[in-house]
Amino acid sequence: MRKNTVRPTDIKLHQKSRVLEVTFADGSRFELPAEYLRVYSPSAEVRGHGPGQEVLQVGKQSVNIIAIEPVGTYAVLLRFDDGHDTGIYSWDLLYNLGIHQDRLWREYLSRLEQAGHGRT
């Protein structure tokens, strides 16, 4: 964990809307859809083991988070209803996913389109 890591003060799972709401100590609050968190999982299954080994996640628009488990004092493990449960989301990662959500989502949609996949 970095020295200037902003820690969350509240994490709420809204299963009906499939959104993880995270509020940080600096006052930032993000509503992160389960699909977004799933396709940007920090797991090796998604990111690979090195640059260029990323695996495009498709068909995740209906995925939901079924459990949130603390990992020490620095992260949470999110368990998804599609069986994915190997991504450990550090506070820094959650914060960055929140700050850059619009850009990262557009990039994901663009990669899906380039690969010939839709979201329906």
mmCIF file of C-alpha atoms in Angstrom:
data_model
loop_
_atom_site.group_PDB
_atom_site.id
_atom_site.type_symbol
_atom_site.label_atom_id
_atom_site.label_comp_id
_atom_site.label_asym_id
_atom_site.label_seq_id
_atom_site.Cartn_x
_atom_site.Cartn_y
_atom_site.Cartn_z
ATOM 1 C CA MET A 1 0.000 0.000 0.000
ATOM 2 C CA ARG A 2 1.325 3.441 -0.897
ATOM 3 C CA LYS A 3 1.890 6.099 1.775
ATOM 4 C CA ASN A 4 -0.760 8.336 0.229
ATOM 5 C CA THR A 5 -3.391 5.620 -0.206
ATOM 6 C CA VAL A 6 -6.880 6.958 0.338
ATOM 7 C CA ARG A 7 -8.769 4.458 2.470
ATOM 8 C CA PRO A 8 -12.449 3.712 2.090
ATOM 9 C CA THR A 9 -14.771 4.807 4.867
ATOM 10 C CA ASP A 10 -17.770 2.870 3.581
ATOM 11 C CA ILE A 11 -18.422 0.048 1.129
ATOM 12 C CA LYS A 12 -21.992 -0.874 0.240
ATOM 13 C CA LEU A 13 -23.136 -3.577 -2.133
ATOM 14 C CA HIS A 14 -26.407 -2.853 -3.923
ATOM 15 C CA GLN A 15 -27.182 -6.293 -5.334
ATOM 16 C CA LYS A 16 -30.460 -5.305 -6.982
ATOM 17 C CA SER A 17 -28.769 -2.614 -9.093
ATOM 18 C CA ARG A 18 -25.488 -4.614 -9.229
ATOM 19 C CA VAL A 19 -23.419 -1.676 -7.971
ATOM 20 C CA LEU A 20 -20.643 -1.445 -5.407
ATOM 21 C CA GLU A 21 -20.703 1.967 -3.756
ATOM 22 C CA VAL A 22 -17.370 2.993 -2.251
ATOM 23 C CA THR A 23 -16.812 6.165 -0.227
ATOM 24 C CA PHE A 24 -13.248 7.237 0.539
ATOM 25 C CA ALA A 25 -11.742 9.316 3.333
ATOM 26 C CA ASP A 26 -11.131 12.242 0.972
ATOM 27 C CA GLY A 27 -14.889 12.478 0.324
ATOM 28 C CA SER A 28 -14.792 10.771 -3.080
ATOM 29 C CA ARG A 29 -17.717 8.425 -3.700
ATOM 30 C CA PHE A 30 -17.932 6.018 -6.598
ATOM 31 C CA GLU A 31 -20.691 3.759 -7.862
ATOM 32 C CA LEU A 32 -18.897 0.906 -9.577
ATOM 33 C CA PRO A 33 -21.058 -1.536 -11.555
ATOM 34 C CA ALA A 34 -20.334 -5.221 -10.996
ATOM 35 C CA GLU A 35 -19.729 -5.701 -14.723
ATOM 36 C CA TYR A 36 -17.092 -2.950 -14.703
ATOM 37 C CA LEU A 37 -15.349 -4.445 -11.662
ATOM 38 C CA ARG A 38 -15.492 -7.933 -13.198
ATOM 39 C CA VAL A 39 -13.984 -6.939 -16.545
ATOM 40 C CA TYR A 40 -11.228 -4.949 -14.796
ATOM 41 C CA SER A 41 -10.474 -7.648 -12.228
ATOM 42 C CA PRO A 42 -6.846 -7.579 -11.102
ATOM 43 C CA SER A 43 -6.676 -11.382 -11.339
ATOM 44 C CA ALA A 44 -4.204 -13.187 -13.580
ATOM 45 C CA GLU A 45 -7.220 -14.776 -15.299
ATOM 46 C CA VAL A 46 -8.143 -11.326 -16.632
ATOM 47 C CA ARG A 47 -4.851 -9.432 -16.700
ATOM 48 C CA GLY A 48 -2.596 -12.305 -17.648
ATOM 49 C CA HIS A 49 0.912 -12.684 -16.300
ATOM 50 C CA GLY A 50 2.465 -9.860 -18.275
ATOM 51 C CA PRO A 51 1.860 -7.104 -20.824
ATOM 52 C CA GLY A 52 -0.128 -8.241 -23.835
ATOM 53 C CA GLN A 53 -1.586 -11.261 -22.050
ATOM 54 C CA GLU A 54 -4.842 -9.582 -21.009
ATOM 55 C CA VAL A 55 -8.001 -11.589 -21.722
ATOM 56 C CA LEU A 56 -11.003 -9.631 -22.969
ATOM 57 C CA GLN A 57 -13.990 -10.443 -20.765
ATOM 58 C CA VAL A 58 -17.215 -10.885 -22.718
ATOM 59 C CA GLY A 59 -20.802 -11.619 -21.691
ATOM 60 C CA LYS A 60 -20.463 -10.080 -18.233
ATOM 61 C CA GLN A 61 -23.315 -7.538 -18.403
ATOM 62 C CA SER A 62 -25.506 -9.545 -15.993
ATOM 63 C CA VAL A 63 -22.773 -10.507 -13.524
ATOM 64 C CA ASN A 64 -23.294 -9.654 -9.872
ATOM 65 C CA ILE A 65 -21.175 -9.592 -6.749
ATOM 66 C CA ILE A 66 -22.266 -12.228 -4.246
ATOM 67 C CA ALA A 67 -19.722 -11.611 -1.490
ATOM 68 C CA ILE A 68 -17.125 -9.110 -0.322
ATOM 69 C CA GLU A 69 -14.334 -10.377 1.895
ATOM 70 C CA PRO A 70 -11.687 -8.223 3.579
ATOM 71 C CA VAL A 71 -8.059 -8.942 2.749
ATOM 72 C CA GLY A 72 -5.984 -7.580 5.604
ATOM 73 C CA THR A 73 -6.342 -3.825 5.922
ATOM 74 C CA TYR A 74 -5.502 -3.031 2.326
ATOM 75 C CA ALA A 75 -8.065 -4.680 0.030
ATOM 76 C CA VAL A 76 -11.201 -6.725 -0.545
ATOM 77 C CA LEU A 77 -11.788 -9.901 -2.489
ATOM 78 C CA LEU A 78 -14.937 -9.759 -4.606
ATOM 79 C CA ARG A 79 -16.792 -12.984 -5.380
ATOM 80 C CA PHE A 80 -18.914 -12.880 -8.522
ATOM 81 C CA ASP A 81 -21.887 -15.052 -9.397
ATOM 82 C CA ASP A 82 -20.132 -16.333 -12.532
ATOM 83 C CA GLY A 83 -17.640 -18.139 -10.287
ATOM 84 C CA HIS A 84 -14.837 -15.581 -10.547
ATOM 85 C CA ASP A 85 -13.262 -15.095 -7.125
ATOM 86 C CA THR A 86 -9.546 -14.532 -7.580
ATOM 87 C CA GLY A 87 -9.327 -10.749 -7.885
ATOM 88 C CA ILE A 88 -8.034 -8.835 -4.882
ATOM 89 C CA TYR A 89 -9.074 -5.191 -5.165
ATOM 90 C CA SER A 90 -6.688 -2.947 -3.214
ATOM 91 C CA TRP A 91 -7.878 0.449 -2.002
ATOM 92 C CA ASP A 92 -5.595 2.077 -4.594
ATOM 93 C CA LEU A 93 -7.125 -0.027 -7.379
ATOM 94 C CA LEU A 94 -10.723 0.731 -6.335
ATOM 95 C CA TYR A 95 -9.910 4.433 -6.097
ATOM 96 C CA ASN A 96 -8.252 4.434 -9.536
ATOM 97 C CA LEU A 97 -11.147 2.486 -11.063
ATOM 98 C CA GLY A 98 -13.445 5.169 -9.661
ATOM 99 C CA ILE A 99 -11.386 8.156 -10.787
ATOM 100 C CA HIS A 100 -10.910 6.764 -14.308
ATOM 101 C CA GLN A 101 -14.269 5.013 -14.683
ATOM 102 C CA ASP A 102 -15.517 6.934 -17.733
ATOM 103 C CA ARG A 103 -12.320 6.473 -19.742
ATOM 104 C CA LEU A 104 -11.808 2.841 -18.773
ATOM 105 C CA TRP A 105 -15.422 1.966 -19.578
ATOM 106 C CA ARG A 106 -15.137 3.580 -23.021
ATOM 107 C CA GLU A 107 -11.911 1.653 -23.648
ATOM 108 C CA TYR A 108 -13.594 -1.614 -22.668
ATOM 109 C CA LEU A 109 -16.579 -0.972 -24.952
ATOM 110 C CA SER A 110 -14.191 -0.120 -27.785
ATOM 111 C CA ARG A 111 -12.212 -3.346 -27.281
ATOM 112 C CA LEU A 112 -15.467 -5.338 -27.265
ATOM 113 C CA GLU A 113 -16.560 -3.722 -30.517
ATOM 114 C CA GLN A 114 -13.172 -4.278 -32.169
ATOM 115 C CA ALA A 115 -13.369 -7.949 -31.193
ATOM 116 C CA GLY A 116 -16.836 -8.233 -32.703
ATOM 117 C CA HIS A 117 -18.698 -8.596 -29.412
ATOM 118 C CA GLY A 118 -21.721 -6.669 -28.208
ATOM 119 C CA ARG A 119 -23.254 -6.301 -24.793
ATOM 120 C CA THR A 120 -26.746 -7.634 -25.574
#
